Amino acid sequence: MTRILVIVHESSCNLGRLGQLWRDADADVVEVNAWDHPVPPTVDADALVVLGGSMGCLDDVQAPWLAPTRELIVRTVHAGIPFLGVCLGHQLATVALGGRVCTSDHLCLGPAEMHLTPDGEKDPLLSVYSGHRGIHFNNDVAVVLPEDAVLLARDPSGQIEAVRFAERVWGVQFHPECTPEIFDGWTIGHTEKEWKQRLPWSEAIAAAEAVRRDEDVVTAEKAFAARFLELIAPTTA
């Protein structure tokens, strides 16, 4: 049985559709809620997945578990264990492995086309997004990639969307785990007064409606979940 260790930073940024699909495929998915459980020093699993969150990747005072998570990512990559970082997880991997992250000049929100690079079109995981849309919600973005990292995709504005840091080590700025219910929690789960992002409230509502009716996103997420399981499956002698 394939075992996946998942680091969760916030309850609103959960494993969503990826968790459902992996468990339906009989994977053993072990989630660690990092805000009230210690981040393990090593990975006793076939892969490590680090999810998103509203904090910045270096906000160690606000979220003291971020430092041990960055250390865990480095150990995991150096041990040759497969890794997937989603949004904040991608940013944590970027800085932990020697790159740089900063606040974007614009907020990315809602479904958007994935612009795969030639390397992305050939990548065993990201190639499933060729011609498909992904769900976006991020303030921060990777601006300098670690040495030897391979750019796999950009968003429509040209920002980095997906990276292969090493063999079977990926970071994605988009949200392959996201369901309409999760996205609603990020947007319309707040009142207009509470909405403090860098877009008008009307655009948040429109983005949520777009996610709810976008079946192409669901197709891509299902393919992504299945391919990741194939790529990390333990080999038998």
PDB file of C-alpha atoms in Angstrom:
ATOM      1  CA  MET A   1       0.000   0.000   0.000  1.00  0.00           C
ATOM      2  CA  THR A   2       1.277   3.449  -0.917  1.00  0.00           C
ATOM      3  CA  ARG A   3       1.706   5.706   2.128  1.00  0.00           C
ATOM      4  CA  ILE A   4       1.630   9.511   1.877  1.00  0.00           C
ATOM      5  CA  LEU A   5       2.552  11.897   4.692  1.00  0.00           C
ATOM      6  CA  VAL A   6       0.753  15.247   4.432  1.00  0.00           C
ATOM      7  CA  ILE A   7       1.612  18.439   6.342  1.00  0.00           C
ATOM      8  CA  VAL A   8      -1.483  20.641   6.817  1.00  0.00           C
ATOM      9  CA  HIS A   9      -1.044  24.288   7.860  1.00  0.00           C
ATOM     10  CA  GLU A  10      -4.688  25.350   8.235  1.00  0.00           C
ATOM     11  CA  SER A  11      -7.992  23.504   8.368  1.00  0.00           C
ATOM     12  CA  SER A  12      -9.298  25.643   5.484  1.00  0.00           C
ATOM     13  CA  CYS A  13      -6.385  24.460   3.310  1.00  0.00           C
ATOM     14  CA  ASN A  14      -6.996  20.730   3.523  1.00  0.00           C
ATOM     15  CA  LEU A  15      -6.208  17.870   1.162  1.00  0.00           C
ATOM     16  CA  GLY A  16      -9.595  18.134  -0.526  1.00  0.00           C
ATOM     17  CA  ARG A  17     -10.002  16.243  -3.774  1.00  0.00           C
ATOM     18  CA  LEU A  18      -6.488  14.793  -3.693  1.00  0.00           C
ATOM     19  CA  GLY A  19      -7.177  13.166  -0.342  1.00  0.00           C
ATOM     20  CA  GLN A  20     -10.498  11.776  -1.502  1.00  0.00           C
ATOM     21  CA  LEU A  21      -9.045  10.326  -4.697  1.00  0.00           C
ATOM     22  CA  TRP A  22      -5.952   8.876  -3.024  1.00  0.00           C
ATOM     23  CA  ARG A  23      -7.986   7.206  -0.286  1.00  0.00           C
ATOM     24  CA  ASP A  24     -10.431   5.871  -2.883  1.00  0.00           C
ATOM     25  CA  ALA A  25      -7.381   4.276  -4.524  1.00  0.00           C
ATOM     26  CA  ASP A  26      -6.514   2.616  -1.171  1.00  0.00           C
ATOM     27  CA  ALA A  27      -3.528   4.820  -0.368  1.00  0.00           C
ATOM     28  CA  ASP A  28      -2.683   5.277   3.308  1.00  0.00           C
ATOM     29  CA  VAL A  29      -2.878   9.066   3.747  1.00  0.00           C
ATOM     30  CA  VAL A  30      -1.486  10.327   7.054  1.00  0.00           C
ATOM     31  CA  GLU A  31      -2.226  13.991   7.800  1.00  0.00           C
ATOM     32  CA  VAL A  32      -0.326  16.073  10.373  1.00  0.00           C
ATOM     33  CA  ASN A  33      -2.088  19.260  11.505  1.00  0.00           C
ATOM     34  CA  ALA A  34       1.089  21.243  12.098  1.00  0.00           C
ATOM     35  CA  TRP A  35      -0.514  23.904  14.304  1.00  0.00           C
ATOM     36  CA  ASP A  36      -1.164  21.367  17.086  1.00  0.00           C
ATOM     37  CA  HIS A  37       1.080  18.382  16.281  1.00  0.00           C
ATOM     38  CA  PRO A  38       4.864  18.353  15.886  1.00  0.00           C
ATOM     39  CA  VAL A  39       6.247  18.103  12.376  1.00  0.00           C
ATOM     40  CA  PRO A  40       8.126  14.787  12.186  1.00  0.00           C
ATOM     41  CA  PRO A  41      11.885  15.033  11.613  1.00  0.00           C
ATOM     42  CA  THR A  42      11.841  12.454   8.799  1.00  0.00           C
ATOM     43  CA  VAL A  43       9.349  10.891   6.401  1.00  0.00           C
ATOM     44  CA  ASP A  44       8.273   7.313   7.070  1.00  0.00           C
ATOM     45  CA  ALA A  45       6.219   7.099   3.883  1.00  0.00           C
ATOM     46  CA  ASP A  46       6.478   6.798   0.123  1.00  0.00           C
ATOM     47  CA  ALA A  47       5.995  10.539  -0.383  1.00  0.00           C
ATOM     48  CA  LEU A  48       5.690  13.856   1.442  1.00  0.00           C
ATOM     49  CA  VAL A  49       3.029  16.419   0.523  1.00  0.00           C
ATOM     50  CA  VAL A  50       3.045  19.926   2.032  1.00  0.00           C
ATOM     51  CA  LEU A  51      -0.145  21.934   1.535  1.00  0.00           C
ATOM     52  CA  GLY A  52      -1.010  25.632   1.382  1.00  0.00           C
ATOM     53  CA  GLY A  53      -1.829  28.248   3.980  1.00  0.00           C
ATOM     54  CA  SER A  54      -2.408  31.959   4.418  1.00  0.00           C
ATOM     55  CA  MET A  55       0.947  32.643   6.082  1.00  0.00           C
ATOM     56  CA  GLY A  56       4.145  33.512   4.245  1.00  0.00           C
ATOM     57  CA  CYS A  57       6.816  30.854   3.838  1.00  0.00           C
ATOM     58  CA  LEU A  58       9.147  32.669   6.267  1.00  0.00           C
ATOM     59  CA  ASP A  59       6.502  33.709   8.835  1.00  0.00           C
ATOM     60  CA  ASP A  60       8.133  31.597  11.550  1.00  0.00           C
ATOM     61  CA  VAL A  61       6.893  33.797  14.414  1.00  0.00           C
ATOM     62  CA  GLN A  62       3.274  33.477  13.307  1.00  0.00           C
ATOM     63  CA  ALA A  63       3.656  29.786  12.430  1.00  0.00           C
ATOM     64  CA  PRO A  64       6.623  28.273  14.329  1.00  0.00           C
ATOM     65  CA  TRP A  65       6.215  24.908  12.588  1.00  0.00           C
ATOM     66  CA  LEU A  66       7.364  26.392   9.256  1.00  0.00           C
ATOM     67  CA  ALA A  67      11.072  26.119  10.104  1.00  0.00           C
ATOM     68  CA  PRO A  68      10.893  22.377  10.905  1.00  0.00           C
ATOM     69  CA  THR A  69       8.767  21.909   7.789  1.00  0.00           C
ATOM     70  CA  ARG A  70      11.448  23.519   5.615  1.00  0.00           C
ATOM     71  CA  GLU A  71      14.034  21.266   7.282  1.00  0.00           C
ATOM     72  CA  LEU A  72      11.846  18.222   6.643  1.00  0.00           C
ATOM     73  CA  ILE A  73      11.536  19.154   2.967  1.00  0.00           C
ATOM     74  CA  VAL A  74      15.321  19.384   2.600  1.00  0.00           C
ATOM     75  CA  ARG A  75      15.858  16.007   4.291  1.00  0.00           C
ATOM     76  CA  THR A  76      13.142  14.432   2.160  1.00  0.00           C
ATOM     77  CA  VAL A  77      14.593  15.723  -1.099  1.00  0.00           C
ATOM     78  CA  HIS A  78      18.138  14.714  -0.138  1.00  0.00           C
ATOM     79  CA  ALA A  79      16.882  11.228   0.767  1.00  0.00           C
ATOM     80  CA  GLY A  80      15.363  10.825  -2.695  1.00  0.00           C
ATOM     81  CA  ILE A  81      11.795  10.535  -1.375  1.00  0.00           C
ATOM     82  CA  PRO A  82       9.087  11.954  -3.679  1.00  0.00           C
ATOM     83  CA  PHE A  83       7.716  15.349  -2.676  1.00  0.00           C
ATOM     84  CA  LEU A  84       4.824  17.592  -3.716  1.00  0.00           C
ATOM     85  CA  GLY A  85       4.514  21.157  -2.439  1.00  0.00           C
ATOM     86  CA  VAL A  86       1.227  22.965  -3.050  1.00  0.00           C
ATOM     87  CA  CYS A  87       1.104  26.795  -2.927  1.00  0.00           C
ATOM     88  CA  LEU A  88       2.725  27.546   0.457  1.00  0.00           C
ATOM     89  CA  GLY A  89       4.333  24.097   0.289  1.00  0.00           C
ATOM     90  CA  HIS A  90       5.852  25.027  -3.077  1.00  0.00           C
ATOM     91  CA  GLN A  91       7.114  28.320  -1.630  1.00  0.00           C
ATOM     92  CA  LEU A  92       8.598  26.565   1.420  1.00  0.00           C
ATOM     93  CA  ALA A  93      10.460  24.181  -0.875  1.00  0.00           C
ATOM     94  CA  THR A  94      11.667  27.052  -3.043  1.00  0.00           C
ATOM     95  CA  VAL A  95      13.331  28.912  -0.168  1.00  0.00           C
ATOM     96  CA  ALA A  96      14.486  25.756   1.639  1.00  0.00           C
ATOM     97  CA  LEU A  97      16.317  24.588  -1.477  1.00  0.00           C
ATOM     98  CA  GLY A  98      17.956  27.949  -2.207  1.00  0.00           C
ATOM     99  CA  GLY A  99      15.432  30.027  -4.181  1.00  0.00           C
ATOM    100  CA  ARG A 100      13.488  33.181  -3.354  1.00  0.00           C
ATOM    101  CA  VAL A 101       9.814  34.057  -2.882  1.00  0.00           C
ATOM    102  CA  CYS A 102       8.217  37.505  -2.771  1.00  0.00           C
ATOM    103  CA  THR A 103       4.778  39.119  -2.788  1.00  0.00           C
ATOM    104  CA  SER A 104       3.322  39.272  -6.272  1.00  0.00           C
ATOM    105  CA  ASP A 105       2.249  42.560  -7.830  1.00  0.00           C
ATOM    106  CA  HIS A 106      -1.220  41.065  -8.277  1.00  0.00           C
ATOM    107  CA  LEU A 107      -3.498  38.495  -6.659  1.00  0.00           C
ATOM    108  CA  CYS A 108      -4.161  35.307  -8.633  1.00  0.00           C
ATOM    109  CA  LEU A 109      -7.699  34.043  -8.070  1.00  0.00           C
ATOM    110  CA  GLY A 110      -9.896  31.427  -9.721  1.00  0.00           C
ATOM    111  CA  PRO A 111      -9.496  29.036 -12.665  1.00  0.00           C
ATOM    112  CA  ALA A 112      -6.787  29.922 -15.189  1.00  0.00           C
ATOM    113  CA  GLU A 113      -5.021  28.239 -18.078  1.00  0.00           C
ATOM    114  CA  MET A 114      -1.805  26.404 -17.346  1.00  0.00           C
ATOM    115  CA  HIS A 115       0.939  27.490 -19.732  1.00  0.00           C
ATOM    116  CA  LEU A 116       3.297  24.516 -19.734  1.00  0.00           C
ATOM    117  CA  THR A 117       6.881  24.936 -20.866  1.00  0.00           C
ATOM    118  CA  PRO A 118       8.432  22.335 -23.217  1.00  0.00           C
ATOM    119  CA  ASP A 119       9.829  20.645 -20.090  1.00  0.00           C
ATOM    120  CA  GLY A 120       6.363  20.736 -18.529  1.00  0.00           C
ATOM    121  CA  GLU A 121       4.830  19.079 -21.579  1.00  0.00           C
ATOM    122  CA  LYS A 122       7.281  16.195 -21.103  1.00  0.00           C
ATOM    123  CA  ASP A 123       7.126  16.034 -17.313  1.00  0.00           C
ATOM    124  CA  PRO A 124       5.559  12.783 -16.056  1.00  0.00           C
ATOM    125  CA  LEU A 125       3.329  14.632 -13.572  1.00  0.00           C
ATOM    126  CA  LEU A 126       2.644  18.138 -14.896  1.00  0.00           C
ATOM    127  CA  SER A 127       1.962  16.980 -18.439  1.00  0.00           C
ATOM    128  CA  VAL A 128      -1.539  15.951 -17.334  1.00  0.00           C
ATOM    129  CA  TYR A 129      -2.343  19.690 -17.140  1.00  0.00           C
ATOM    130  CA  SER A 130      -1.520  20.299 -20.815  1.00  0.00           C
ATOM    131  CA  GLY A 131      -4.505  22.186 -22.259  1.00  0.00           C
ATOM    132  CA  HIS A 132      -6.291  22.334 -18.893  1.00  0.00           C
ATOM    133  CA  ARG A 133      -7.008  24.923 -16.226  1.00  0.00           C
ATOM    134  CA  GLY A 134      -5.918  24.978 -12.612  1.00  0.00           C
ATOM    135  CA  ILE A 135      -7.375  26.759  -9.587  1.00  0.00           C
ATOM    136  CA  HIS A 136      -5.308  29.677  -8.307  1.00  0.00           C
ATOM    137  CA  PHE A 137      -5.325  31.674  -5.091  1.00  0.00           C
ATOM    138  CA  ASN A 138      -2.035  33.231  -4.055  1.00  0.00           C
ATOM    139  CA  ASN A 139      -0.430  36.483  -2.968  1.00  0.00           C
ATOM    140  CA  ASP A 140       3.174  35.248  -2.971  1.00  0.00           C
ATOM    141  CA  VAL A 141       5.126  33.742  -5.826  1.00  0.00           C
ATOM    142  CA  ALA A 142       8.529  32.179  -6.451  1.00  0.00           C
ATOM    143  CA  VAL A 143      10.779  34.645  -8.283  1.00  0.00           C
ATOM    144  CA  VAL A 144      14.166  32.874  -8.145  1.00  0.00           C
ATOM    145  CA  LEU A 145      14.316  29.098  -8.463  1.00  0.00           C
ATOM    146  CA  PRO A 146      16.906  26.918  -6.736  1.00  0.00           C
ATOM    147  CA  GLU A 147      19.884  25.762  -8.764  1.00  0.00           C
ATOM    148  CA  ASP A 148      19.038  22.893 -11.136  1.00  0.00           C
ATOM    149  CA  ALA A 149      15.265  23.407 -10.705  1.00  0.00           C
ATOM    150  CA  VAL A 150      13.285  23.041 -13.943  1.00  0.00           C
ATOM    151  CA  LEU A 151      10.445  25.437 -14.780  1.00  0.00           C
ATOM    152  CA  LEU A 152       7.373  23.458 -15.842  1.00  0.00           C
ATOM    153  CA  ALA A 153       4.568  26.020 -16.121  1.00  0.00           C
ATOM    154  CA  ARG A 154       3.645  29.691 -15.871  1.00  0.00           C
ATOM    155  CA  ASP A 155       0.286  31.325 -15.212  1.00  0.00           C
ATOM    156  CA  PRO A 156      -1.320  33.641 -17.820  1.00  0.00           C
ATOM    157  CA  SER A 157       0.551  36.638 -16.370  1.00  0.00           C
ATOM    158  CA  GLY A 158       3.911  34.884 -16.677  1.00  0.00           C
ATOM    159  CA  GLN A 159       4.420  34.007 -13.009  1.00  0.00           C
ATOM    160  CA  ILE A 160       5.976  30.674 -12.027  1.00  0.00           C
ATOM    161  CA  GLU A 161       3.274  28.035 -11.592  1.00  0.00           C
ATOM    162  CA  ALA A 162       5.047  24.698 -11.448  1.00  0.00           C
ATOM    163  CA  VAL A 163       8.602  23.496 -10.891  1.00  0.00           C
ATOM    164  CA  ARG A 164      10.488  20.215 -10.748  1.00  0.00           C
ATOM    165  CA  PHE A 165      13.166  20.692  -8.106  1.00  0.00           C
ATOM    166  CA  ALA A 166      14.668  17.223  -8.581  1.00  0.00           C
ATOM    167  CA  GLU A 167      13.552  13.789  -9.735  1.00  0.00           C
ATOM    168  CA  ARG A 168      10.017  13.189  -8.385  1.00  0.00           C
ATOM    169  CA  VAL A 169      10.181  16.502  -6.444  1.00  0.00           C
ATOM    170  CA  TRP A 170       7.553  19.025  -7.542  1.00  0.00           C
ATOM    171  CA  GLY A 171       6.234  22.387  -6.455  1.00  0.00           C
ATOM    172  CA  VAL A 172       2.966  23.816  -7.793  1.00  0.00           C
ATOM    173  CA  GLN A 173       1.621  27.288  -7.109  1.00  0.00           C
ATOM    174  CA  PHE A 174      -1.890  26.311  -8.205  1.00  0.00           C
ATOM    175  CA  HIS A 175      -4.278  24.139  -6.156  1.00  0.00           C
ATOM    176  CA  PRO A 176      -4.847  20.618  -7.550  1.00  0.00           C
ATOM    177  CA  GLU A 177      -6.580  19.697  -4.274  1.00  0.00           C
ATOM    178  CA  CYS A 178      -9.203  22.424  -4.446  1.00  0.00           C
ATOM    179  CA  THR A 179     -12.938  21.716  -4.536  1.00  0.00           C
ATOM    180  CA  PRO A 180     -15.682  24.331  -4.935  1.00  0.00           C
ATOM    181  CA  GLU A 181     -16.408  23.970  -1.212  1.00  0.00           C
ATOM    182  CA  ILE A 182     -12.788  24.728  -0.287  1.00  0.00           C
ATOM    183  CA  PHE A 183     -12.675  27.710  -2.657  1.00  0.00           C
ATOM    184  CA  ASP A 184     -15.962  29.033  -1.264  1.00  0.00           C
ATOM    185  CA  GLY A 185     -14.362  28.952   2.180  1.00  0.00           C
ATOM    186  CA  TRP A 186     -11.475  31.091   0.920  1.00  0.00           C
ATOM    187  CA  THR A 187     -13.771  33.626  -0.742  1.00  0.00           C
ATOM    188  CA  ILE A 188     -17.496  33.808  -0.026  1.00  0.00           C
ATOM    189  CA  GLY A 189     -16.951  32.225   3.390  1.00  0.00           C
ATOM    190  CA  HIS A 190     -16.029  35.759   4.426  1.00  0.00           C
ATOM    191  CA  THR A 191     -18.266  38.804   4.385  1.00  0.00           C
ATOM    192  CA  GLU A 192     -17.479  41.667   2.052  1.00  0.00           C
ATOM    193  CA  LYS A 193     -16.159  43.606   5.049  1.00  0.00           C
ATOM    194  CA  GLU A 194     -13.844  40.717   5.971  1.00  0.00           C
ATOM    195  CA  TRP A 195     -12.537  40.359   2.430  1.00  0.00           C
ATOM    196  CA  LYS A 196      -9.096  41.950   2.647  1.00  0.00           C
ATOM    197  CA  GLN A 197      -7.434  40.613  -0.471  1.00  0.00           C
ATOM    198  CA  ARG A 198      -6.236  42.767  -3.355  1.00  0.00           C
ATOM    199  CA  LEU A 199      -9.305  42.356  -5.523  1.00  0.00           C
ATOM    200  CA  PRO A 200     -12.830  43.768  -5.281  1.00  0.00           C
ATOM    201  CA  TRP A 201     -15.402  41.593  -3.522  1.00  0.00           C
ATOM    202  CA  SER A 202     -17.295  41.218  -6.808  1.00  0.00           C
ATOM    203  CA  GLU A 203     -14.253  39.528  -8.375  1.00  0.00           C
ATOM    204  CA  ALA A 204     -14.012  37.088  -5.473  1.00  0.00           C
ATOM    205  CA  ILE A 205     -17.667  36.142  -5.987  1.00  0.00           C
ATOM    206  CA  ALA A 206     -17.139  35.760  -9.735  1.00  0.00           C
ATOM    207  CA  ALA A 207     -14.096  33.548  -9.180  1.00  0.00           C
ATOM    208  CA  ALA A 208     -16.036  31.289  -6.799  1.00  0.00           C
ATOM    209  CA  GLU A 209     -18.833  30.929  -9.352  1.00  0.00           C
ATOM    210  CA  ALA A 210     -16.281  30.099 -12.057  1.00  0.00           C
ATOM    211  CA  VAL A 211     -14.745  27.346  -9.908  1.00  0.00           C
ATOM    212  CA  ARG A 212     -18.155  25.799  -9.225  1.00  0.00           C
ATOM    213  CA  ARG A 213     -18.988  25.439 -12.929  1.00  0.00           C
ATOM    214  CA  ASP A 214     -15.551  24.484 -14.275  1.00  0.00           C
ATOM    215  CA  GLU A 215     -15.620  20.750 -15.031  1.00  0.00           C
ATOM    216  CA  ASP A 216     -12.274  20.959 -16.825  1.00  0.00           C
ATOM    217  CA  VAL A 217     -10.610  21.677 -13.463  1.00  0.00           C
ATOM    218  CA  VAL A 218     -12.113  18.475 -12.023  1.00  0.00           C
ATOM    219  CA  THR A 219     -10.839  16.430 -14.967  1.00  0.00           C
ATOM    220  CA  ALA A 220      -7.300  17.763 -14.534  1.00  0.00           C
ATOM    221  CA  GLU A 221      -7.289  17.247 -10.762  1.00  0.00           C
ATOM    222  CA  LYS A 222      -8.379  13.621 -11.128  1.00  0.00           C
ATOM    223  CA  ALA A 223      -5.626  12.971 -13.668  1.00  0.00           C
ATOM    224  CA  PHE A 224      -3.052  14.713 -11.446  1.00  0.00           C
ATOM    225  CA  ALA A 225      -4.027  12.646  -8.380  1.00  0.00           C
ATOM    226  CA  ALA A 226      -3.865   9.368 -10.288  1.00  0.00           C
ATOM    227  CA  ARG A 227      -0.536  10.179 -11.946  1.00  0.00           C
ATOM    228  CA  PHE A 228       1.094  11.204  -8.664  1.00  0.00           C
ATOM    229  CA  LEU A 229       0.114   7.853  -7.137  1.00  0.00           C
ATOM    230  CA  GLU A 230       1.596   6.019 -10.114  1.00  0.00           C
ATOM    231  CA  LEU A 231       4.862   7.936  -9.814  1.00  0.00           C
ATOM    232  CA  ILE A 232       5.369   7.340  -6.093  1.00  0.00           C
ATOM    233  CA  ALA A 233       4.129   3.749  -5.886  1.00  0.00           C
ATOM    234  CA  PRO A 234       6.654   1.575  -4.028  1.00  0.00           C
ATOM    235  CA  THR A 235       8.415  -0.964  -6.195  1.00  0.00           C
ATOM    236  CA  THR A 236       8.346  -4.645  -5.335  1.00  0.00           C
ATOM    237  CA  ALA A 237      11.367  -6.870  -5.681  1.00  0.00           C
TER     238      ALA A 237
END
